[in-house]
XYZ file of C-alpha atoms in Angstrom:
308
model
C 19.413 -76.645 54.422
C 16.801 -75.681 57.007
C 13.956 -76.287 54.554
C 15.235 -79.840 53.937
C 15.373 -80.463 57.687
C 11.816 -79.111 57.993
C 10.622 -81.490 55.255
C 12.264 -84.431 57.032
C 10.670 -83.492 60.366
C 7.206 -83.125 58.837
C 7.627 -86.426 57.008
C 8.637 -88.144 60.239
C 5.540 -86.748 61.957
C 3.299 -88.099 59.173
C 4.932 -91.524 59.553
C 4.108 -91.479 63.269
C 0.464 -90.683 62.528
C 0.071 -93.312 59.800
C 2.141 -95.973 61.524
C 1.774 -97.807 64.783
C 3.102 -94.870 66.772
C 0.082 -92.572 66.430
C -0.050 -92.244 70.231
C 3.377 -90.570 70.136
C 2.018 -88.110 67.596
C -0.908 -87.359 69.928
C 1.447 -86.798 72.867
C 3.569 -84.490 70.739
C 0.493 -82.503 69.662
C -0.356 -82.057 73.338
C 3.203 -80.849 73.974
C 2.916 -78.496 70.994
C -0.259 -76.995 72.450
C 1.321 -76.475 75.875
C 4.585 -75.143 74.436
C 3.101 -72.949 71.679
C 4.243 -69.609 73.142
C 7.872 -70.595 73.785
C 9.169 -69.215 70.428
C 7.854 -65.813 71.546
C 9.373 -66.112 75.015
C 13.072 -66.449 74.301
C 12.939 -69.938 72.832
C 14.861 -72.845 74.291
C 18.494 -72.747 73.165
C 20.914 -75.611 73.641
C 24.639 -74.961 73.911
C 25.200 -78.576 72.906
C 23.337 -78.143 69.598
C 24.963 -74.789 68.862
C 28.396 -76.400 69.335
C 27.903 -79.409 67.046
C 31.026 -80.140 65.001
C 28.940 -80.073 61.795
C 28.558 -76.288 62.159
C 32.334 -75.895 62.057
C 32.373 -77.627 58.669
C 29.328 -75.609 57.578
C 31.169 -72.345 58.305
C 34.365 -73.580 56.643
C 32.547 -74.669 53.467
C 31.979 -71.119 52.217
C 33.843 -70.000 54.456
C 31.871 -67.712 56.780
C 33.645 -64.956 58.724
C 32.350 -62.573 61.400
C 34.077 -59.177 61.481
C 33.938 -56.924 64.528
C 34.353 -53.167 64.017
C 33.362 -51.897 67.458
C 32.817 -53.027 71.036
C 29.258 -53.865 72.123
C 28.877 -53.253 75.842
C 27.013 -56.249 77.354
C 25.292 -53.903 79.803
C 22.990 -52.833 76.960
C 20.505 -54.659 74.760
C 20.957 -54.414 70.993
C 18.889 -54.764 67.846
C 21.095 -55.924 64.977
C 19.735 -55.257 61.492
C 21.067 -57.939 59.128
C 21.458 -57.215 55.389
C 20.927 -58.611 52.784
C 18.527 -61.540 53.097
C 19.977 -63.522 50.207
C 18.439 -66.910 49.431
C 19.917 -68.924 52.294
C 20.708 -66.283 54.962
C 23.826 -68.361 55.577
C 25.769 -65.560 57.252
C 23.043 -64.981 59.831
C 22.724 -68.672 60.651
C 26.457 -69.432 60.673
C 27.385 -66.447 62.826
C 24.449 -66.114 65.229
C 23.094 -69.672 65.572
C 26.347 -71.572 65.997
C 29.207 -71.171 68.426
C 31.835 -69.888 68.883
C 32.001 -66.942 66.337
C 29.718 -64.408 68.053
C 30.459 -65.717 71.535
C 34.195 -65.128 71.132
C 33.981 -61.667 69.575
C 31.190 -60.293 71.774
C 31.453 -61.931 75.216
C 28.502 -61.321 77.505
C 25.982 -60.949 74.640
C 23.415 -63.595 73.736
C 22.175 -63.420 70.100
C 18.609 -64.343 69.118
C 17.900 -64.745 65.399
C 14.271 -63.818 64.677
C 12.638 -65.784 61.859
C 9.114 -66.085 60.428
C 6.597 -67.502 62.959
C 5.360 -70.040 60.380
C 8.500 -72.164 60.903
C 7.540 -72.821 64.531
C 4.397 -74.627 63.437
C 6.448 -77.455 61.917
C 6.507 -80.517 64.224
C 9.933 -81.400 65.690
C 11.639 -78.846 63.427
C 10.564 -76.109 65.834
C 12.500 -77.823 68.626
C 15.618 -77.954 66.472
C 15.575 -74.290 65.400
C 14.837 -73.099 68.945
C 17.784 -75.132 70.226
C 20.004 -73.199 67.783
C 18.852 -69.876 69.234
C 16.129 -68.943 66.744
C 12.923 -67.297 67.940
C 9.825 -65.822 66.360
C 9.974 -62.510 64.498
C 6.699 -61.384 66.092
C 6.509 -58.120 68.051
C 5.935 -60.071 71.261
C 9.093 -62.099 70.688
C 11.300 -59.087 69.925
C 9.897 -57.306 72.996
C 10.651 -60.324 75.187
C 14.299 -60.376 74.090
C 14.845 -56.624 74.362
C 13.091 -56.372 77.741
C 16.034 -57.927 79.566
C 16.739 -55.427 82.359
C 20.346 -56.462 82.847
C 21.222 -56.035 79.177
C 23.265 -58.613 77.291
C 20.606 -59.560 74.724
C 20.944 -59.019 70.955
C 17.949 -59.359 68.650
C 19.091 -60.169 65.111
C 16.478 -59.252 62.493
C 16.844 -59.784 58.739
C 15.276 -56.451 57.838
C 14.491 -57.107 54.161
C 12.536 -60.242 54.989
C 11.315 -62.808 52.499
C 10.501 -60.123 49.927
C 14.183 -59.225 49.645
C 15.132 -62.793 48.713
C 13.577 -62.146 45.293
C 16.372 -59.610 44.701
C 19.085 -62.097 45.677
C 21.007 -62.215 42.410
C 24.826 -62.285 42.280
C 26.069 -58.705 42.380
C 22.740 -57.308 43.590
C 22.943 -54.529 46.188
C 19.240 -53.717 46.440
C 17.772 -53.699 49.952
C 14.069 -53.586 50.864
C 14.224 -51.133 53.727
C 12.643 -47.749 52.966
C 9.189 -48.827 54.203
C 10.454 -51.115 56.944
C 10.408 -49.085 60.133
C 8.921 -51.496 62.653
C 12.382 -52.448 63.928
C 13.123 -48.762 64.516
C 9.973 -48.400 66.614
C 10.886 -51.492 68.642
C 14.391 -50.155 69.299
C 12.949 -46.855 70.535
C 10.334 -48.481 72.766
C 12.949 -50.630 74.494
C 15.932 -48.299 74.321
C 17.872 -50.959 72.415
C 20.959 -49.711 70.593
C 20.775 -50.205 66.818
C 23.610 -51.991 65.034
C 23.780 -52.257 61.212
C 25.203 -55.549 59.911
C 26.151 -56.164 56.292
C 27.002 -59.644 55.031
C 29.249 -59.418 51.979
C 28.867 -62.417 49.662
C 25.365 -63.379 50.803
C 23.880 -62.871 47.331
C 26.644 -64.833 45.582
C 25.684 -68.284 46.888
C 23.005 -69.025 44.278
C 21.936 -68.014 40.797
C 18.289 -67.082 40.502
C 16.039 -67.256 37.457
C 15.682 -63.759 35.998
C 12.670 -62.098 37.640
C 12.825 -58.334 36.998
C 10.072 -56.230 38.528
C 7.013 -56.221 36.325
C 7.764 -59.629 34.808
C 5.136 -62.364 34.999
C 7.390 -64.474 37.229
C 7.990 -61.635 39.691
C 4.260 -60.854 39.810
C 3.456 -64.495 40.616
C 6.209 -64.656 43.256
C 5.008 -61.459 44.939
C 1.399 -62.660 45.001
C 2.414 -66.005 46.503
C 4.579 -64.190 49.065
C 1.587 -62.099 50.200
C -0.613 -65.194 50.472
C 1.835 -67.598 52.166
C 4.049 -65.148 54.070
C 7.292 -66.390 52.509
C 8.855 -65.996 49.065
C 9.669 -68.702 46.519
C 12.808 -67.672 44.621
C 13.674 -70.024 41.744
C 17.351 -70.655 42.343
C 20.096 -73.094 41.465
C 23.806 -73.505 42.150
C 26.069 -76.593 42.100
C 25.707 -80.317 42.637
C 27.587 -82.671 44.946
C 30.205 -83.781 42.406
C 29.845 -81.126 39.683
C 29.595 -77.354 39.500
C 27.182 -76.906 36.588
C 23.790 -77.416 38.262
C 22.256 -78.329 41.624
C 20.856 -76.882 44.839
C 24.025 -76.868 46.931
C 25.281 -73.292 47.405
C 28.462 -72.206 45.684
C 31.618 -72.019 47.788
C 31.786 -68.250 47.997
C 33.262 -66.470 51.054
C 30.845 -64.639 53.327
C 32.118 -61.760 55.449
C 29.507 -60.551 57.948
C 30.572 -57.124 59.198
C 29.041 -55.903 62.468
C 28.975 -52.092 62.578
C 29.153 -49.611 65.415
C 26.116 -49.208 67.686
C 23.745 -46.269 67.327
C 22.773 -45.204 70.874
C 18.999 -45.170 71.362
C 17.218 -43.542 74.282
C 14.061 -45.316 75.418
C 10.862 -43.714 74.167
C 7.690 -45.648 74.956
C 5.551 -43.588 72.575
C 7.737 -42.416 69.680
C 6.172 -40.093 67.131
C 6.258 -40.739 63.398
C 8.806 -37.957 63.044
C 11.085 -39.502 65.690
C 10.867 -42.905 63.995
C 11.663 -41.365 60.611
C 14.666 -39.491 62.007
C 16.186 -42.613 63.562
C 15.413 -44.610 60.414
C 17.258 -42.030 58.291
C 20.234 -42.170 60.673
C 20.259 -45.963 60.477
C 20.312 -45.844 56.657
C 23.174 -43.384 56.818
C 25.211 -45.634 59.149
C 24.428 -48.736 57.090
C 25.591 -47.051 53.901
C 28.744 -45.811 55.633
C 29.499 -49.332 56.886
C 29.132 -50.711 53.365
C 31.284 -48.006 51.766
C 34.083 -48.424 54.315
C 34.388 -52.177 53.759
C 33.269 -52.856 50.168
C 36.785 -52.620 48.701
C 37.939 -55.383 51.079
C 35.432 -57.849 49.655
C 35.536 -57.330 45.900
C 32.838 -54.687 45.445
C 33.786 -52.214 42.657
C 34.278 -48.627 43.796
C 31.452 -47.305 41.606
C 28.833 -49.623 43.152
C 26.698 -48.536 46.116
C 23.679 -49.787 48.045
C 20.235 -49.226 46.556
C 17.429 -48.648 49.042
C 13.858 -49.318 47.977
């Protein structure tokens, strides 16, 4: 959905340049230059955009549910690790970029969904995603959010990133997380409490062309991901009036379960050992969260998370 909006925005910008409104394009480029750092400084959210009626229908389509398992004290700042990435990251968008799901369950907390910086280079589209509460996934951006002295800020980071989307097959429980420790270091530096979040059903929205590790397709996808910064999963689902083929996601329920916070004491210069210890604890809590709730959402008892 977001990629289609991005294409429309870029196309509109090209029309301005080629048409009789080139001066508007020049003015916008000037604005872009002056406003370039905003995605790294908390963005520019709009309650009006986040409350559009279309988001209610978007959440009801799947449907998307947000499940609270513990209180999150708004006097603290939090770093929420979202898993898995899936193809669409629908649970993250539906729960953290639209109101009122998160707002009702966690009053006093403001969520910021961190996404790849490349999206903020797209004309007009950047204004739209910032209005929904999305900000850059850069270190500077995460630091800005977690530096709020009064607490009440929640950074939401899709830990597996674009690389994990290549594992987004129905039934897949593989998470790219063993080498991803930057979010742990950020939590320590800012004393932000860590919260594991698992979104059941995220990988069921699309079918992806078989791309096992070592296959020619996977090798090409991984090389392109390293070059461009984002992955290109070959996926399909249903059409508008038929269920056999198309790019519209399947109507599969998504249950995004927010776990209990892991208290983190601020440490401006954490050692490698301290980072590894907190990372191991996070993995333990994430696995526990999954095991406690998997039976509620159709996961067979013998299946468990795979960390790689």
